[in-house]
mmCIF file of C-alpha atoms in Angstrom:
data_model
loop_
_atom_site.group_PDB
_atom_site.id
_atom_site.type_symbol
_atom_site.label_atom_id
_atom_site.label_comp_id
_atom_site.label_asym_id
_atom_site.label_seq_id
_atom_site.Cartn_x
_atom_site.Cartn_y
_atom_site.Cartn_z
ATOM 1 C CA MET A 214 0.000 0.000 0.000
ATOM 2 C CA LYS A 215 1.360 3.423 -0.982
ATOM 3 C CA LYS A 216 2.113 6.017 1.657
ATOM 4 C CA PHE A 217 -0.640 8.280 0.289
ATOM 5 C CA ASP A 218 -3.205 5.458 0.505
ATOM 6 C CA LYS A 219 -2.135 4.701 4.069
ATOM 7 C CA GLU A 220 -2.644 8.336 5.031
ATOM 8 C CA ARG A 221 -6.099 8.398 3.449
ATOM 9 C CA LEU A 222 -7.029 5.221 5.312
ATOM 10 C CA LEU A 223 -5.729 6.687 8.570
ATOM 11 C CA LEU A 224 -7.712 9.877 8.076
ATOM 12 C CA GLY A 225 -10.830 7.887 7.201
ATOM 13 C CA VAL A 226 -10.619 5.733 10.338
ATOM 14 C CA ALA A 227 -9.440 8.425 12.760
ATOM 15 C CA GLY A 228 -12.663 10.472 12.622
ATOM 16 C CA PRO A 229 -15.135 7.733 13.616
ATOM 17 C CA VAL A 230 -12.781 6.305 16.252
ATOM 18 C CA ILE A 231 -12.247 9.718 17.866
ATOM 19 C CA ALA A 232 -16.008 10.375 17.777
ATOM 20 C CA LEU A 233 -16.834 7.078 19.510
ATOM 21 C CA VAL A 234 -14.139 7.520 22.152
ATOM 22 C CA VAL A 235 -15.274 11.069 22.925
ATOM 23 C CA ALA A 236 -18.946 10.005 23.051
ATOM 24 C CA VAL A 237 -18.189 7.147 25.468
ATOM 25 C CA ALA A 238 -16.037 9.414 27.639
ATOM 26 C CA LEU A 239 -18.671 12.165 27.832
ATOM 27 C CA THR A 240 -21.467 9.653 28.528
ATOM 28 C CA SER A 241 -19.359 8.169 31.327
ATOM 29 C CA ILE A 242 -18.945 11.649 32.805
ATOM 30 C CA VAL A 243 -22.733 12.102 32.732
ATOM 31 C CA LEU A 244 -23.171 8.764 34.530
ATOM 32 C CA LEU A 245 -20.585 9.692 37.147
ATOM 33 C CA ALA A 246 -22.245 13.067 37.702
ATOM 34 C CA SER A 247 -25.546 11.284 38.369
ATOM 35 C CA GLY A 248 -23.919 8.918 40.843
ATOM 36 C CA LYS A 249 -24.093 5.859 38.560
ATOM 37 C CA SER A 250 -21.451 3.392 37.430
ATOM 38 C CA PRO A 251 -19.772 4.527 34.182
ATOM 39 C CA ILE A 252 -19.008 0.928 33.160
ATOM 40 C CA GLU A 253 -21.978 -1.254 34.053
ATOM 41 C CA PRO A 254 -24.400 0.162 31.420
ATOM 42 C CA TYR A 255 -21.977 -0.737 28.632
ATOM 43 C CA THR A 256 -21.496 -4.214 30.084
ATOM 44 C CA ILE A 257 -25.262 -4.734 30.164
ATOM 45 C CA MET A 258 -25.727 -3.571 26.569
ATOM 46 C CA PHE A 259 -22.815 -5.654 25.281
ATOM 47 C CA GLN A 260 -24.321 -8.673 27.016
ATOM 48 C CA GLN A 261 -27.637 -8.016 25.269
ATOM 49 C CA ALA A 262 -25.879 -8.166 21.901
ATOM 50 C CA THR A 263 -24.953 -11.818 22.570
ATOM 51 C CA TYR A 264 -28.613 -12.915 22.589
ATOM 52 C CA SER A 265 -29.927 -14.186 19.261
ATOM 53 C CA ASP A 266 -33.318 -12.451 19.520
ATOM 54 C CA ILE A 267 -31.631 -9.084 20.131
ATOM 55 C CA GLN A 268 -29.306 -9.738 17.199
ATOM 56 C CA VAL A 269 -32.329 -10.246 14.932
ATOM 57 C CA LEU A 270 -33.858 -6.991 16.162
ATOM 58 C CA ILE A 271 -30.572 -5.168 15.573
ATOM 59 C CA ILE A 272 -30.252 -6.463 11.999
ATOM 60 C CA ASN A 273 -33.857 -5.569 11.194
ATOM 61 C CA GLN A 274 -33.543 -2.066 12.600
ATOM 62 C CA ALA A 275 -30.153 -1.534 10.966
ATOM 63 C CA SER A 276 -31.662 -2.283 7.534
ATOM 64 C CA LEU A 277 -34.008 0.707 7.874
ATOM 65 C CA TYR A 278 -31.225 2.943 9.170
ATOM 66 C CA TYR A 279 -28.859 1.842 6.407
ATOM 67 C CA ILE A 280 -31.219 2.698 3.553
ATOM 68 C CA ALA A 281 -32.083 6.083 5.090
ATOM 69 C CA ALA A 282 -28.385 6.861 5.595
ATOM 70 C CA LEU A 283 -27.594 5.984 1.973
ATOM 71 C CA ALA A 284 -30.240 8.495 0.883
ATOM 72 C CA VAL A 285 -28.595 11.168 3.044
ATOM 73 C CA ALA A 286 -25.102 10.189 1.825
ATOM 74 C CA ILE A 287 -26.043 10.723 -1.824
ATOM 75 C CA GLY A 288 -26.991 14.293 -0.981
ATOM 76 C CA PHE A 289 -23.776 14.774 0.985
ATOM 77 C CA ARG A 290 -21.734 13.623 -2.018
ATOM 78 C CA MET A 291 -23.283 16.476 -3.975
ATOM 79 C CA ASN A 292 -22.856 18.949 -1.096
ATOM 80 C CA LEU A 293 -26.628 18.817 -0.554
ATOM 81 C CA PHE A 294 -28.168 18.519 2.909
ATOM 82 C CA ASN A 295 -31.344 16.505 2.399
ATOM 83 C CA ILE A 296 -33.025 16.854 5.784
ATOM 84 C CA GLY A 297 -36.297 15.735 4.203
ATOM 85 C CA VAL A 298 -35.495 11.996 4.194
ATOM 86 C CA ASP A 299 -37.847 11.505 7.146
ATOM 87 C CA GLY A 300 -40.842 13.002 5.375
ATOM 88 C CA GLN A 301 -39.937 11.295 2.099
ATOM 89 C CA TYR A 302 -39.763 7.807 3.570
ATOM 90 C CA GLN A 303 -42.916 8.208 5.687
ATOM 91 C CA LEU A 304 -45.011 9.499 2.803
ATOM 92 C CA ALA A 305 -43.588 6.819 0.505
ATOM 93 C CA ALA A 306 -44.375 4.073 3.031
ATOM 94 C CA MET A 307 -47.934 5.318 3.377
ATOM 95 C CA MET A 308 -48.499 5.460 -0.380
ATOM 96 C CA ALA A 309 -47.084 1.943 -0.754
ATOM 97 C CA ALA A 310 -49.388 0.756 2.041
ATOM 98 C CA ILE A 311 -52.412 2.361 0.371
ATOM 99 C CA VAL A 312 -51.582 0.780 -2.992
ATOM 100 C CA GLY A 313 -50.915 -2.559 -1.286
ATOM 101 C CA ALA A 314 -54.309 -2.442 0.420
ATOM 102 C CA HIS A 315 -56.294 -1.530 -2.711
ATOM 103 C CA VAL A 316 -54.458 -3.373 -5.488
ATOM 104 C CA ALA A 317 -54.157 -7.153 -5.570
ATOM 105 C CA LEU A 318 -51.723 -8.574 -8.132
ATOM 106 C CA PRO A 319 -49.634 -11.744 -8.113
ATOM 107 C CA ALA A 320 -46.649 -11.454 -5.780
ATOM 108 C CA VAL A 321 -44.212 -11.299 -8.704
ATOM 109 C CA LEU A 322 -45.931 -8.057 -9.767
ATOM 110 C CA GLN A 323 -47.271 -6.758 -6.462
ATOM 111 C CA VAL A 324 -43.937 -6.382 -4.667
ATOM 112 C CA PRO A 325 -42.231 -4.509 -7.584
ATOM 113 C CA LEU A 326 -45.331 -2.291 -7.831
ATOM 114 C CA LEU A 327 -45.060 -1.349 -4.161
ATOM 115 C CA MET A 328 -41.331 -0.672 -4.506
ATOM 116 C CA VAL A 329 -41.848 1.521 -7.581
ATOM 117 C CA THR A 330 -44.637 3.382 -5.745
ATOM 118 C CA ALA A 331 -42.307 4.080 -2.811
ATOM 119 C CA ILE A 332 -39.426 5.145 -5.055
ATOM 120 C CA CYS A 333 -41.579 7.489 -7.147
ATOM 121 C CA THR A 334 -43.221 9.037 -4.071
ATOM 122 C CA GLY A 335 -39.893 9.690 -2.347
ATOM 123 C CA ALA A 336 -38.303 11.015 -5.538
ATOM 124 C CA PHE A 337 -41.276 13.307 -6.214
ATOM 125 C CA TRP A 338 -41.208 14.759 -2.699
ATOM 126 C CA ALA A 339 -37.445 15.343 -2.801
ATOM 127 C CA GLY A 340 -37.708 16.616 -6.376
ATOM 128 C CA ILE A 341 -39.828 19.539 -5.195
ATOM 129 C CA ALA A 342 -36.874 20.790 -3.148
ATOM 130 C CA GLY A 343 -34.554 20.099 -6.085
ATOM 131 C CA VAL A 344 -36.671 22.117 -8.505
ATOM 132 C CA LEU A 345 -36.934 24.999 -6.034
ATOM 133 C CA LYS A 346 -33.148 25.033 -5.640
ATOM 134 C CA VAL A 347 -32.232 25.004 -9.341
ATOM 135 C CA THR A 348 -34.977 27.397 -10.475
ATOM 136 C CA ARG A 349 -35.290 29.814 -7.563
ATOM 137 C CA GLY A 350 -32.143 29.247 -5.533
ATOM 138 C CA VAL A 351 -34.088 28.089 -2.464
ATOM 139 C CA SER A 352 -31.856 26.301 0.051
ATOM 140 C CA GLU A 353 -32.565 22.567 0.112
ATOM 141 C CA VAL A 354 -32.273 22.699 3.912
ATOM 142 C CA VAL A 355 -35.171 25.138 4.254
ATOM 143 C CA ALA A 356 -37.225 23.445 1.533
ATOM 144 C CA THR A 357 -36.868 19.920 2.911
ATOM 145 C CA ILE A 358 -37.626 21.028 6.486
ATOM 146 C CA MET A 359 -40.874 22.605 5.306
ATOM 147 C CA LEU A 360 -41.674 19.574 3.150
ATOM 148 C CA ASN A 361 -41.319 17.363 6.230
ATOM 149 C CA ALA A 362 -44.057 19.378 7.929
ATOM 150 C CA ILE A 363 -46.226 19.290 4.809
ATOM 151 C CA ALA A 364 -45.741 15.509 4.523
ATOM 152 C CA THR A 365 -47.064 15.116 8.074
ATOM 153 C CA SER A 366 -50.196 17.055 7.120
ATOM 154 C CA VAL A 367 -50.666 15.065 3.911
ATOM 155 C CA ILE A 368 -50.395 11.810 5.894
ATOM 156 C CA ALA A 369 -52.992 13.095 8.388
ATOM 157 C CA TYR A 370 -55.330 13.881 5.483
ATOM 158 C CA LEU A 371 -54.873 10.485 3.838
ATOM 159 C CA TRP A 372 -55.690 8.850 7.183
ATOM 160 C CA LEU A 373 -59.202 10.321 7.186
ATOM 161 C CA PRO A 374 -61.837 7.531 7.074
ATOM 162 C CA ASP A 375 -63.479 9.020 3.981
ATOM 163 C CA VAL A 376 -60.128 9.111 2.149
ATOM 164 C CA PHE A 377 -57.907 6.046 2.705
ATOM 165 C CA GLY A 378 -57.920 5.712 6.500
ATOM 166 C CA VAL A 379 -59.174 2.692 8.396
ATOM 167 C CA LYS A 380 -59.873 3.282 12.101
ATOM 168 C CA LEU A 381 -58.873 0.425 14.422
ATOM 169 C CA GLY A 382 -59.678 1.484 17.969
ATOM 170 C CA ASN A 383 -57.591 4.570 18.670
ATOM 171 C CA ASN A 384 -55.160 3.746 15.891
ATOM 172 C CA ASN A 385 -55.198 5.272 12.413
ATOM 173 C CA THR A 386 -54.221 2.786 9.699
ATOM 174 C CA THR A 387 -54.372 2.345 5.943
ATOM 175 C CA GLY A 388 -55.875 -1.140 6.267
ATOM 176 C CA GLU A 389 -54.028 -4.418 5.910
ATOM 177 C CA MET A 390 -52.171 -4.942 2.652
ATOM 178 C CA HIS A 391 -52.946 -7.897 0.394
ATOM 179 C CA LYS A 392 -50.763 -10.879 1.232
ATOM 180 C CA SER A 393 -49.278 -10.921 -2.265
ATOM 181 C CA GLY A 394 -47.353 -7.797 -1.205
ATOM 182 C CA TRP A 395 -45.897 -9.381 1.903
ATOM 183 C CA VAL A 396 -42.208 -10.264 1.702
ATOM 184 C CA PRO A 397 -41.325 -13.391 3.712
ATOM 185 C CA GLY A 398 -38.340 -13.162 6.007
ATOM 186 C CA PHE A 399 -35.633 -15.530 7.153
ATOM 187 C CA ASN A 400 -36.884 -17.679 10.003
ATOM 188 C CA MET A 401 -34.311 -17.807 12.787
ATOM 189 C CA GLY A 402 -36.341 -20.088 15.057
ATOM 190 C CA ASP A 403 -36.951 -18.802 18.571
ATOM 191 C CA ALA A 404 -34.868 -15.699 17.788
ATOM 192 C CA GLY A 405 -37.536 -14.422 15.413
ATOM 193 C CA GLU A 406 -37.475 -13.495 11.748
ATOM 194 C CA ILE A 407 -35.079 -11.295 9.801
ATOM 195 C CA TYR A 408 -36.834 -9.056 7.287
ATOM 196 C CA GLY A 409 -36.645 -10.389 3.748
ATOM 197 C CA LEU A 410 -35.859 -6.905 2.453
ATOM 198 C CA VAL A 411 -32.616 -6.818 4.422
ATOM 199 C CA ILE A 412 -31.316 -8.063 1.080
ATOM 200 C CA LEU A 413 -32.570 -4.812 -0.465
ATOM 201 C CA ALA A 414 -30.311 -2.839 1.875
ATOM 202 C CA VAL A 415 -27.315 -4.951 0.806
ATOM 203 C CA VAL A 416 -28.133 -4.509 -2.892
ATOM 204 C CA LEU A 417 -28.527 -0.756 -2.478
ATOM 205 C CA GLY A 418 -25.170 -0.550 -0.709
ATOM 206 C CA ILE A 419 -23.423 -2.414 -3.526
ATOM 207 C CA GLY A 420 -25.214 -0.328 -6.146
ATOM 208 C CA TYR A 421 -24.292 2.886 -4.328
ATOM 209 C CA TRP A 422 -20.591 1.948 -4.390
ATOM 210 C CA ILE A 423 -20.641 0.903 -8.056
ATOM 211 C CA VAL A 424 -22.471 4.013 -9.242
ATOM 212 C CA LEU A 425 -20.262 6.428 -7.319
ATOM 213 C CA ASN A 426 -16.926 4.766 -8.052
ATOM 214 C CA ARG A 427 -17.350 3.004 -11.385
ATOM 215 C CA THR A 428 -19.626 5.202 -13.503
ATOM 216 C CA ARG A 429 -19.368 8.572 -15.236
ATOM 217 C CA PHE A 430 -22.444 9.775 -13.361
ATOM 218 C CA GLY A 431 -20.779 8.970 -10.034
ATOM 219 C CA PHE A 432 -17.651 10.856 -11.073
ATOM 220 C CA ASP A 433 -19.720 13.865 -12.152
ATOM 221 C CA LEU A 434 -21.621 13.726 -8.861
ATOM 222 C CA ARG A 435 -18.461 13.659 -6.746
ATOM 223 C CA ALA A 436 -16.790 16.312 -8.929
ATOM 224 C CA SER A 437 -19.801 18.629 -8.649
ATOM 225 C CA GLY A 438 -19.843 18.164 -4.893
ATOM 226 C CA ALA A 439 -16.119 18.927 -4.613
ATOM 227 C CA SER A 440 -16.168 21.992 -6.881
ATOM 228 C CA GLU A 441 -19.247 23.046 -8.799
ATOM 229 C CA SER A 442 -17.340 25.585 -10.908
ATOM 230 C CA ALA A 443 -14.630 23.079 -11.860
ATOM 231 C CA ALA A 444 -17.255 20.489 -12.786
ATOM 232 C CA ALA A 445 -19.104 23.058 -14.905
ATOM 233 C CA ALA A 446 -15.847 23.899 -16.706
ATOM 234 C CA SER A 447 -15.501 20.229 -17.641
ATOM 235 C CA GLY A 448 -18.951 20.175 -19.224
ATOM 236 C CA VAL A 449 -21.117 19.049 -16.272
ATOM 237 C CA ASP A 450 -24.429 20.863 -15.854
ATOM 238 C CA PRO A 451 -24.529 21.691 -12.094
ATOM 239 C CA LYS A 452 -28.287 22.306 -12.039
ATOM 240 C CA ARG A 453 -28.983 18.967 -13.688
ATOM 241 C CA MET A 454 -26.712 17.232 -11.167
ATOM 242 C CA VAL A 455 -28.439 18.925 -8.225
ATOM 243 C CA LEU A 456 -31.868 17.861 -9.437
ATOM 244 C CA THR A 457 -30.707 14.339 -10.275
ATOM 245 C CA ALA A 458 -29.039 13.943 -6.877
ATOM 246 C CA MET A 459 -32.185 15.073 -5.049
ATOM 247 C CA LEU A 460 -34.376 12.721 -7.086
ATOM 248 C CA LEU A 461 -32.026 9.815 -6.451
ATOM 249 C CA SER A 462 -31.748 10.639 -2.747
ATOM 250 C CA GLY A 463 -35.521 10.845 -2.416
ATOM 251 C CA GLY A 464 -36.061 7.634 -4.364
ATOM 252 C CA ILE A 465 -33.791 5.680 -2.035
ATOM 253 C CA ALA A 466 -35.358 7.394 0.996
ATOM 254 C CA GLY A 467 -38.707 6.080 -0.197
ATOM 255 C CA LEU A 468 -37.437 2.531 0.210
ATOM 256 C CA ALA A 469 -36.341 3.013 3.833
ATOM 257 C CA GLY A 470 -39.676 1.978 5.328
ATOM 258 C CA LEU A 471 -40.335 -1.042 3.099
ATOM 259 C CA PRO A 472 -38.406 -3.682 5.105
ATOM 260 C CA ILE A 473 -40.730 -3.254 8.091
ATOM 261 C CA LEU A 474 -43.838 -2.428 6.027
ATOM 262 C CA LEU A 475 -43.669 -5.488 3.774
ATOM 263 C CA GLY A 476 -42.011 -7.749 6.312
ATOM 264 C CA ASP A 477 -43.843 -7.005 9.558
ATOM 265 C CA THR A 478 -46.579 -4.374 9.973
ATOM 266 C CA HIS A 479 -48.280 -4.806 6.556
ATOM 267 C CA THR A 480 -50.035 -1.478 7.187
ATOM 268 C CA TYR A 481 -49.100 2.132 7.823
ATOM 269 C CA SER A 482 -50.359 3.257 11.228
ATOM 270 C CA LEU A 483 -49.567 5.541 14.145
ATOM 271 C CA ASN A 484 -47.171 2.844 15.380
ATOM 272 C CA PHE A 485 -45.002 3.048 12.261
ATOM 273 C CA PRO A 486 -41.457 4.127 13.200
ATOM 274 C CA THR A 487 -40.649 7.802 12.759
ATOM 275 C CA GLY A 488 -37.426 9.788 12.946
ATOM 276 C CA ILE A 489 -35.418 7.289 10.897
ATOM 277 C CA GLY A 490 -34.579 9.956 8.337
ATOM 278 C CA PHE A 491 -33.020 12.219 10.974
ATOM 279 C CA LEU A 492 -31.043 9.323 12.454
ATOM 280 C CA GLY A 493 -29.801 8.606 8.935
ATOM 281 C CA ILE A 494 -27.970 11.954 8.987
ATOM 282 C CA GLY A 495 -25.864 10.967 11.989
ATOM 283 C CA ILE A 496 -25.276 7.477 10.612
ATOM 284 C CA ALA A 497 -24.126 8.831 7.243
ATOM 285 C CA LEU A 498 -21.769 11.245 9.002
ATOM 286 C CA LEU A 499 -20.323 8.533 11.228
ATOM 287 C CA GLY A 500 -19.894 6.212 8.242
ATOM 288 C CA ARG A 501 -18.226 8.979 6.209
ATOM 289 C CA ASN A 502 -20.659 8.362 3.333
ATOM 290 C CA SER A 503 -18.975 5.009 2.672
ATOM 291 C CA PRO A 504 -21.291 1.983 2.169
ATOM 292 C CA VAL A 505 -19.182 -0.140 4.522
ATOM 293 C CA GLY A 506 -18.776 2.634 7.074
ATOM 294 C CA ILE A 507 -22.505 3.337 7.008
ATOM 295 C CA ALA A 508 -23.211 -0.376 7.583
ATOM 296 C CA PHE A 509 -21.123 -0.397 10.779
ATOM 297 C CA ALA A 510 -22.687 2.882 11.913
ATOM 298 C CA ALA A 511 -26.220 1.546 11.281
ATOM 299 C CA LEU A 512 -25.464 -1.588 13.303
ATOM 300 C CA LEU A 513 -24.054 0.549 16.122
ATOM 301 C CA TRP A 514 -27.150 2.765 16.175
ATOM 302 C CA ALA A 515 -29.469 -0.260 16.074
ATOM 303 C CA TRP A 516 -27.514 -1.897 18.916
ATOM 304 C CA LEU A 517 -27.895 1.214 21.067
ATOM 305 C CA ASP A 518 -31.637 1.217 20.328
ATOM 306 C CA LYS A 519 -32.350 -2.457 20.964
ATOM 307 C CA ALA A 520 -29.962 -3.124 23.853
ATOM 308 C CA SER A 521 -30.795 -0.020 25.900
ATOM 309 C CA PRO A 522 -34.302 -1.077 27.133
ATOM 310 C CA GLU A 523 -32.619 -3.644 29.390
ATOM 311 C CA LEU A 524 -31.039 -0.771 31.343
ATOM 312 C CA ASP A 525 -34.431 0.014 32.917
ATOM 313 C CA PHE A 526 -34.327 -3.295 34.777
ATOM 314 C CA HIS A 527 -30.937 -2.471 36.332
ATOM 315 C CA GLY A 528 -31.652 0.998 37.681
ATOM 316 C CA TYR A 529 -30.373 2.915 34.653
ATOM 317 C CA ASP A 530 -32.345 5.099 32.299
ATOM 318 C CA LYS A 531 -32.459 3.772 28.745
ATOM 319 C CA GLU A 532 -32.099 7.378 27.584
ATOM 320 C CA ILE A 533 -28.383 6.835 28.166
ATOM 321 C CA ALA A 534 -28.307 5.392 24.637
ATOM 322 C CA VAL A 535 -30.062 8.494 23.278
ATOM 323 C CA ILE A 536 -27.490 10.702 25.020
ATOM 324 C CA MET A 537 -24.708 8.656 23.467
ATOM 325 C CA GLN A 538 -26.245 8.922 20.003
ATOM 326 C CA GLY A 539 -26.478 12.691 20.329
ATOM 327 C CA LEU A 540 -22.925 12.949 21.602
ATOM 328 C CA ILE A 541 -21.706 10.783 18.724
ATOM 329 C CA VAL A 542 -23.217 13.193 16.199
ATOM 330 C CA ILE A 543 -21.611 16.204 17.908
ATOM 331 C CA ALA A 544 -18.284 14.396 18.288
ATOM 332 C CA VAL A 545 -18.384 13.301 14.645
ATOM 333 C CA VAL A 546 -18.660 16.864 13.376
ATOM 334 C CA VAL A 547 -15.910 18.131 15.684
ATOM 335 C CA SER A 548 -13.548 15.189 15.161
ATOM 336 C CA TYR A 549 -13.900 15.221 11.371
ATOM 337 C CA GLU A 550 -13.037 18.898 11.286
ATOM 338 C CA ALA A 551 -10.040 18.270 13.552
ATOM 339 C CA VAL A 552 -8.888 15.345 11.408
ATOM 340 C CA ARG A 553 -9.352 17.420 8.241
ATOM 341 C CA GLU A 554 -7.208 20.222 9.642
ATOM 342 C CA TRP A 555 -4.588 17.700 10.745
ATOM 343 C CA GLY A 556 -4.554 16.175 7.265
ATOM 344 C CA LEU A 557 -4.159 19.586 5.616
ATOM 345 C CA ARG A 558 -1.233 20.440 7.873
ATOM 346 C CA ARG A 559 0.448 17.127 7.029
ATOM 347 C CA GLN A 560 -0.012 17.799 3.325
ATOM 348 C CA GLN A 561 1.386 21.311 3.682
ATOM 349 C CA ARG A 562 4.435 20.031 5.567
ATOM 350 C CA ARG A 563 4.982 17.310 2.962
ATOM 351 C CA VAL A 564 4.727 19.773 0.083
ATOM 352 C CA GLY A 565 7.053 22.169 1.895
ATOM 353 C CA ALA A 566 9.589 19.390 2.469
ATOM 354 C CA GLU A 567 9.408 18.377 -1.201
ATOM 355 C CA ILE A 568 9.923 21.981 -2.325
ATOM 356 C CA ALA A 569 12.829 22.371 0.068
ATOM 357 C CA ALA A 570 14.348 19.122 -1.160
ATOM 358 C CA GLY A 571 13.891 20.262 -4.753
ATOM 359 C CA ASN A 572 15.651 23.573 -4.034
ATOM 360 C CA VAL A 573 18.577 21.790 -2.367
ATOM 361 C CA LEU A 574 18.856 19.393 -5.292
ATOM 362 C CA GLY A 575 18.744 22.268 -7.772
ATOM 363 C CA ALA A 576 21.441 24.181 -5.878
ATOM 364 C CA THR A 577 23.644 21.086 -5.830
ATOM 365 C CA ASP A 578 23.235 20.634 -9.590
ATOM 366 C CA ASN A 579 24.161 24.265 -10.207
ATOM 367 C CA THR A 580 27.286 23.943 -8.027
ATOM 368 C CA GLN A 581 28.365 20.827 -9.900
ATOM 369 C CA LYS A 582 27.906 22.640 -13.223
ATOM 370 C CA GLU A 583 29.954 25.598 -12.015
ATOM 371 C CA VAL A 584 32.795 23.309 -10.847
ATOM 372 C CA ALA A 585 32.729 21.452 -14.154
ATOM 373 C CA GLY A 586 32.856 24.743 -16.065
ATOM 374 C CA GLN A 587 35.949 25.865 -14.155
#
């Protein structure tokens, strides 16, 4: 491995490691300040991860987080901050649930129909922000935040009994989907069942890597994110790339809710998980927008979610995991900036050393020429 590659690897690993260490240290300080053991909570949660049923829950939850984080990462690659992933995936899940409850096709057609519905819904909702940005210069941050609020209102409207809502007690639902749209999982015996669409998360991760690193579109996307003016000079239309990136980000966000929708709940209700899109931001940051890094970050987040309830039975608040997640996000931002500055200083010193070495070599050559001339 070349020295340059080793430095890039070091810089890529240093940020997440520093963030995790800082988050653990700060959480331990919080525990100490509250008069609790700073070690026992971690021991309890690590022990939970050894149980097969908890492992199944972690994998299932991580699949949702992973897809949402990929959607965020695509925006990051283009220097876009798509905060609207949460609204995009919720609205997409609801539309897929409505279609699944009112359309009955053979499974070989029903499942692709539901996936296309989710992709198109998410892409449409994100595309609104994309169009506003390229035509009116509206910040995608502001636009997607407002679209999240609008998506909540649209969902509330669609839940009305005279629209698509089905009231079950105090719960609003879209009605149970036809069984042809259910995706069977992997039976793990007493441990439970792993969602069948965990495979979708794996496929999306592989596709994300291939598109970004092995296609012209991926190169244009990364180039536009690094320097929009330089990309434009090479013939890339920055507005087209912004819109395409938002559509792609929204389309993938639309798939984030399908593993649990098609594999477990089979309806969209008040109990459907929310906030996954916002968690995807922290996971994408921790994973440095890398498909492998995001996978580890998603598993870490899912572990904190599924192992923390056990803390209640040992005199600890399960919110400890929430505190750690928040501290990880803060530490990620700070540590990445610190690592970036450290990397720039190393590059500057290396360039300075090379220039100095070049000057010394040039002076030596000149001296040799002068001696030879005499």
